[in-house]
CSV table of C-alpha atoms in Angstrom, one decimal:
chain,number,residue,atom,x,y,z
A,1,MET,CA,0.0,0.0,0.0
A,2,GLY,CA,1.5,3.3,-1.1
A,3,LEU,CA,2.0,5.7,1.9
A,4,LEU,CA,0.2,8.5,0.1
A,5,ASP,CA,-2.4,6.5,-1.7
A,6,LEU,CA,-5.6,8.0,-0.2
A,7,GLU,CA,-7.9,5.7,-2.2
A,8,LYS,CA,-6.3,2.5,-0.9
A,9,HIS,CA,-6.1,3.9,2.7
A,10,PHE,CA,-9.7,4.9,2.6
A,11,ALA,CA,-10.9,1.6,1.1
A,12,PHE,CA,-9.0,-0.4,3.7
A,13,TYR,CA,-10.4,1.6,6.6
A,14,GLY,CA,-13.9,1.7,4.9
A,15,ALA,CA,-14.0,-2.1,4.7
A,16,TYR,CA,-14.0,-2.2,8.5
A,17,HIS,CA,-16.5,0.7,8.9
A,18,SER,CA,-19.4,0.1,6.6
A,19,ASN,CA,-22.2,0.0,9.2
A,20,PRO,CA,-23.8,3.5,9.5
A,21,ILE,CA,-24.1,3.2,13.3
A,22,ASN,CA,-20.5,2.1,13.7
A,23,ILE,CA,-19.4,5.1,11.5
A,24,ILE,CA,-21.4,7.5,13.7
A,25,ILE,CA,-19.8,6.0,16.8
A,26,HIS,CA,-16.3,6.6,15.2
A,27,ILE,CA,-17.2,10.1,14.2
A,28,ILE,CA,-18.1,10.8,17.8
A,29,PHE,CA,-15.1,9.1,19.4
A,30,VAL,CA,-12.1,9.3,17.1
A,31,TRP,CA,-11.2,13.0,17.5
A,32,PRO,CA,-11.7,12.9,21.3
A,33,ILE,CA,-9.1,10.1,21.3
A,34,VAL,CA,-6.7,12.4,19.5
A,35,PHE,CA,-7.4,15.2,21.9
A,36,THR,CA,-7.0,13.1,25.1
A,37,ALA,CA,-3.9,11.4,23.7
A,38,LEU,CA,-2.3,14.8,23.4
A,39,LEU,CA,-3.6,15.7,26.9
A,40,LEU,CA,-1.8,12.6,28.2
A,41,LEU,CA,1.4,13.5,26.3
A,42,HIS,CA,1.4,17.1,27.6
A,43,SER,CA,3.4,16.2,30.7
A,44,SER,CA,6.2,14.6,28.5
A,45,THR,CA,9.6,16.2,28.5
A,46,PRO,CA,9.9,19.1,26.1
A,47,ILE,CA,12.2,18.2,23.1
A,48,PHE,CA,13.0,21.9,22.4
A,49,HIS,CA,13.7,24.3,25.2
A,50,LEU,CA,12.4,27.7,24.2
A,51,SER,CA,11.9,30.8,26.3
A,52,GLN,CA,8.8,30.8,28.5
A,53,SER,CA,7.4,33.7,26.5
A,54,LEU,CA,7.5,31.7,23.2
A,55,THR,CA,5.6,28.8,24.8
A,56,LEU,CA,3.0,30.9,26.7
A,57,ASP,CA,4.6,30.3,30.2
A,58,GLY,CA,5.2,26.6,29.4
A,59,VAL,CA,1.6,25.8,28.5
A,60,LEU,CA,2.5,25.0,24.9
A,61,ARG,CA,5.3,22.4,25.2
A,62,LEU,CA,7.2,21.4,22.1
A,63,ASN,CA,7.3,17.8,23.1
A,64,VAL,CA,6.3,14.4,21.7
A,65,GLY,CA,2.7,15.6,21.4
A,66,PHE,CA,3.7,18.5,19.3
A,67,ILE,CA,5.9,16.4,17.0
A,68,LEU,CA,3.0,13.9,16.5
A,69,THR,CA,0.7,16.8,15.7
A,70,VAL,CA,3.0,18.1,13.0
A,71,VAL,CA,3.5,14.6,11.6
A,72,TYR,CA,-0.2,13.9,11.4
A,73,ALA,CA,-0.9,17.4,10.0
A,74,LEU,CA,1.7,17.1,7.2
A,75,PHE,CA,0.6,13.5,6.4
A,76,TYR,CA,-3.0,14.6,5.9
A,77,ILE,CA,-2.0,17.6,3.8
A,78,CYS,CA,0.1,15.2,1.6
A,79,LEU,CA,-2.9,12.9,1.2
A,80,ASP,CA,-5.3,15.6,0.1
A,81,ARG,CA,-4.6,19.4,0.2
A,82,LYS,CA,-8.1,20.6,0.9
A,83,ALA,CA,-9.4,18.0,3.4
A,84,GLY,CA,-5.8,17.7,4.7
A,85,PHE,CA,-5.7,21.4,5.6
A,86,VAL,CA,-8.9,21.0,7.6
A,87,ALA,CA,-7.5,17.9,9.3
A,88,ALA,CA,-4.3,19.8,10.1
A,89,LEU,CA,-6.2,22.6,11.6
A,90,MET,CA,-8.1,20.1,13.7
A,91,CYS,CA,-4.8,18.4,14.8
A,92,PHE,CA,-3.4,21.8,15.9
A,93,SER,CA,-6.7,22.7,17.6
A,94,CYS,CA,-6.5,19.5,19.6
A,95,TRP,CA,-2.9,20.2,20.6
A,96,LEU,CA,-3.7,23.8,21.6
A,97,GLY,CA,-6.9,22.8,23.5
A,98,SER,CA,-5.3,19.8,25.2
A,99,SER,CA,-2.3,21.9,26.2
A,100,PHE,CA,-4.4,24.6,27.9
A,101,LEU,CA,-6.7,22.0,29.5
A,102,ALA,CA,-3.7,20.1,30.9
A,103,ALA,CA,-2.2,23.2,32.3
A,104,ARG,CA,-5.5,24.1,33.9
A,105,LEU,CA,-6.1,20.7,35.4
A,106,GLY,CA,-2.6,20.0,36.5
A,107,PRO,CA,-0.6,16.8,35.8
A,108,SER,CA,-2.5,14.4,38.2
A,109,LEU,CA,-6.0,15.4,37.2
A,110,ALA,CA,-5.1,15.6,33.5
A,111,LEU,CA,-3.8,12.1,33.7
A,112,LYS,CA,-7.0,10.8,35.2
A,113,VAL,CA,-9.2,12.7,32.8
A,114,GLY,CA,-7.1,11.5,29.8
A,115,ILE,CA,-7.2,7.8,30.9
A,116,ALA,CA,-10.9,7.9,31.6
A,117,SER,CA,-11.7,9.5,28.3
A,118,GLN,CA,-9.5,7.1,26.4
A,119,LEU,CA,-11.2,4.1,28.1
A,120,LEU,CA,-14.7,5.5,27.3
A,121,CYS,CA,-13.8,6.3,23.6
A,122,TRP,CA,-12.1,3.0,22.9
A,123,THR,CA,-14.9,1.0,24.6
A,124,GLY,CA,-17.5,2.8,22.5
A,125,GLN,CA,-15.6,2.0,19.3
A,126,PHE,CA,-15.1,-1.7,20.2
A,127,LEU,CA,-18.8,-1.9,21.0
A,128,GLY,CA,-19.5,-0.4,17.6
A,129,HIS,CA,-17.5,-3.1,15.9
A,130,GLY,CA,-18.9,-5.9,18.0
A,131,LEU,CA,-22.6,-4.9,18.1
A,132,PHE,CA,-23.1,-3.3,14.7
A,133,GLU,CA,-20.2,-3.9,12.3
A,134,LYS,CA,-19.8,-7.6,13.4
A,135,ARG,CA,-16.1,-7.3,12.3
A,136,ALA,CA,-12.9,-6.8,14.3
A,137,PRO,CA,-11.4,-3.3,14.2
A,138,ALA,CA,-8.9,-2.4,11.5
A,139,LEU,CA,-6.2,-1.9,14.1
A,140,LEU,CA,-6.0,-5.7,14.6
A,141,ASP,CA,-4.9,-6.1,10.9
A,142,ASN,CA,-2.8,-3.0,10.5
A,143,LEU,CA,-2.2,-1.0,13.7
A,144,LEU,CA,-0.2,1.8,12.2
A,145,GLN,CA,-2.5,2.4,9.2
A,146,ALA,CA,-5.6,2.3,11.5
A,147,PHE,CA,-4.1,4.9,13.9
A,148,LEU,CA,-2.9,7.2,11.1
A,149,MET,CA,-6.1,7.0,9.0
A,150,ALA,CA,-8.9,7.0,11.7
A,151,PRO,CA,-9.0,10.8,12.2
A,152,PHE,CA,-8.8,11.5,8.5
A,153,PHE,CA,-11.3,8.8,7.6
A,154,VAL,CA,-14.0,10.2,9.9
A,155,LEU,CA,-13.3,13.8,8.7
A,156,LEU,CA,-13.7,12.7,5.1
A,157,GLU,CA,-16.9,10.8,6.0
A,158,VAL,CA,-18.4,14.0,7.4
A,159,LEU,CA,-17.1,16.2,4.5
A,160,GLN,CA,-18.5,13.7,2.0
A,161,SER,CA,-21.9,13.2,3.8
A,162,VAL,CA,-22.5,16.9,4.6
A,163,PHE,CA,-20.9,18.7,1.7
A,164,GLY,CA,-20.6,16.1,-1.0
A,165,TYR,CA,-16.8,16.6,-0.9
A,166,GLU,CA,-14.5,14.2,-2.9
A,167,PRO,CA,-10.8,14.6,-3.2
A,168,TYR,CA,-11.2,14.1,-6.9
A,169,PRO,CA,-14.1,13.1,-9.2
A,170,GLY,CA,-15.1,9.5,-8.9
A,171,PHE,CA,-13.2,9.0,-5.6
A,172,GLN,CA,-16.2,7.8,-3.6
A,173,ALA,CA,-17.4,5.4,-6.3
A,174,ARG,CA,-14.0,3.8,-6.7
A,175,VAL,CA,-13.6,3.5,-2.9
A,176,ASN,CA,-17.1,2.0,-2.5
A,177,ALA,CA,-16.3,-0.6,-5.1
A,178,LYS,CA,-13.1,-1.6,-3.3
A,179,VAL,CA,-14.9,-1.7,0.0
A,180,GLU,CA,-17.6,-4.0,-1.3
A,181,SER,CA,-15.1,-6.3,-2.9
A,182,ASP,CA,-13.1,-6.5,0.4
A,183,ILE,CA,-16.2,-7.1,2.5
A,184,LYS,CA,-17.3,-9.9,0.1
A,185,GLU,CA,-13.8,-11.5,0.3
A,186,TRP,CA,-13.8,-11.3,4.1
A,187,ARG,CA,-17.3,-12.9,4.3
A,188,ALA,CA,-16.3,-15.7,2.0
A,189,LYS,CA,-13.2,-16.4,4.1
A,190,LYS,CA,-15.4,-16.3,7.3
A,191,GLN,CA,-17.8,-18.8,5.7
A,192,ILE,CA,-15.0,-21.1,4.7
A,193,LYS,CA,-13.7,-21.1,8.3
A,194,LYS,CA,-17.2,-21.7,9.6
A,195,ASN,CA,-17.7,-24.6,7.3
A,196,LYS,CA,-14.4,-26.2,8.4
A,197,LEU,CA,-15.5,-26.0,12.0
A,198,THR,CA,-18.8,-27.7,11.4
């Protein structure tokens, strides 16, 4: 899979998220996972030591959370300039918001809030897969790809559903065809395993 092949990434992720209720669950929980992950990373040691005035009295720390924010933002922009720019803004908004929240809560409470939020959001997503999708999450087959694409996938879902946005003409039709093909292949393999067990 090419690193910047949006169609393949989206089709892979879409094959694990075809149920409308599961998609809504992911739309609700994926970006809060990004936000609270950055909240948890706020207390990590700064990589770059800049003056207090440049980092707003230490609230904005140029640490692992900041580096991940930059990497995700650049990756999304490389996948698709328009939607990627929106995703990059969302990434930096999460970093800014989580930094200010972490500074306000303090390290101990920020850790508790971050862990509780992560547990809630991940539980919601696993329930979405178990109860509605009836398929294991994508992260069980490709951990890195699932973590990289989840925030962008749900953003593109919203942009496509609400505004009819497509990165290029025919994108959605081509992705849908690949998703349907992947789901048929998965169901066939599942049936073969079931037949062997009986």
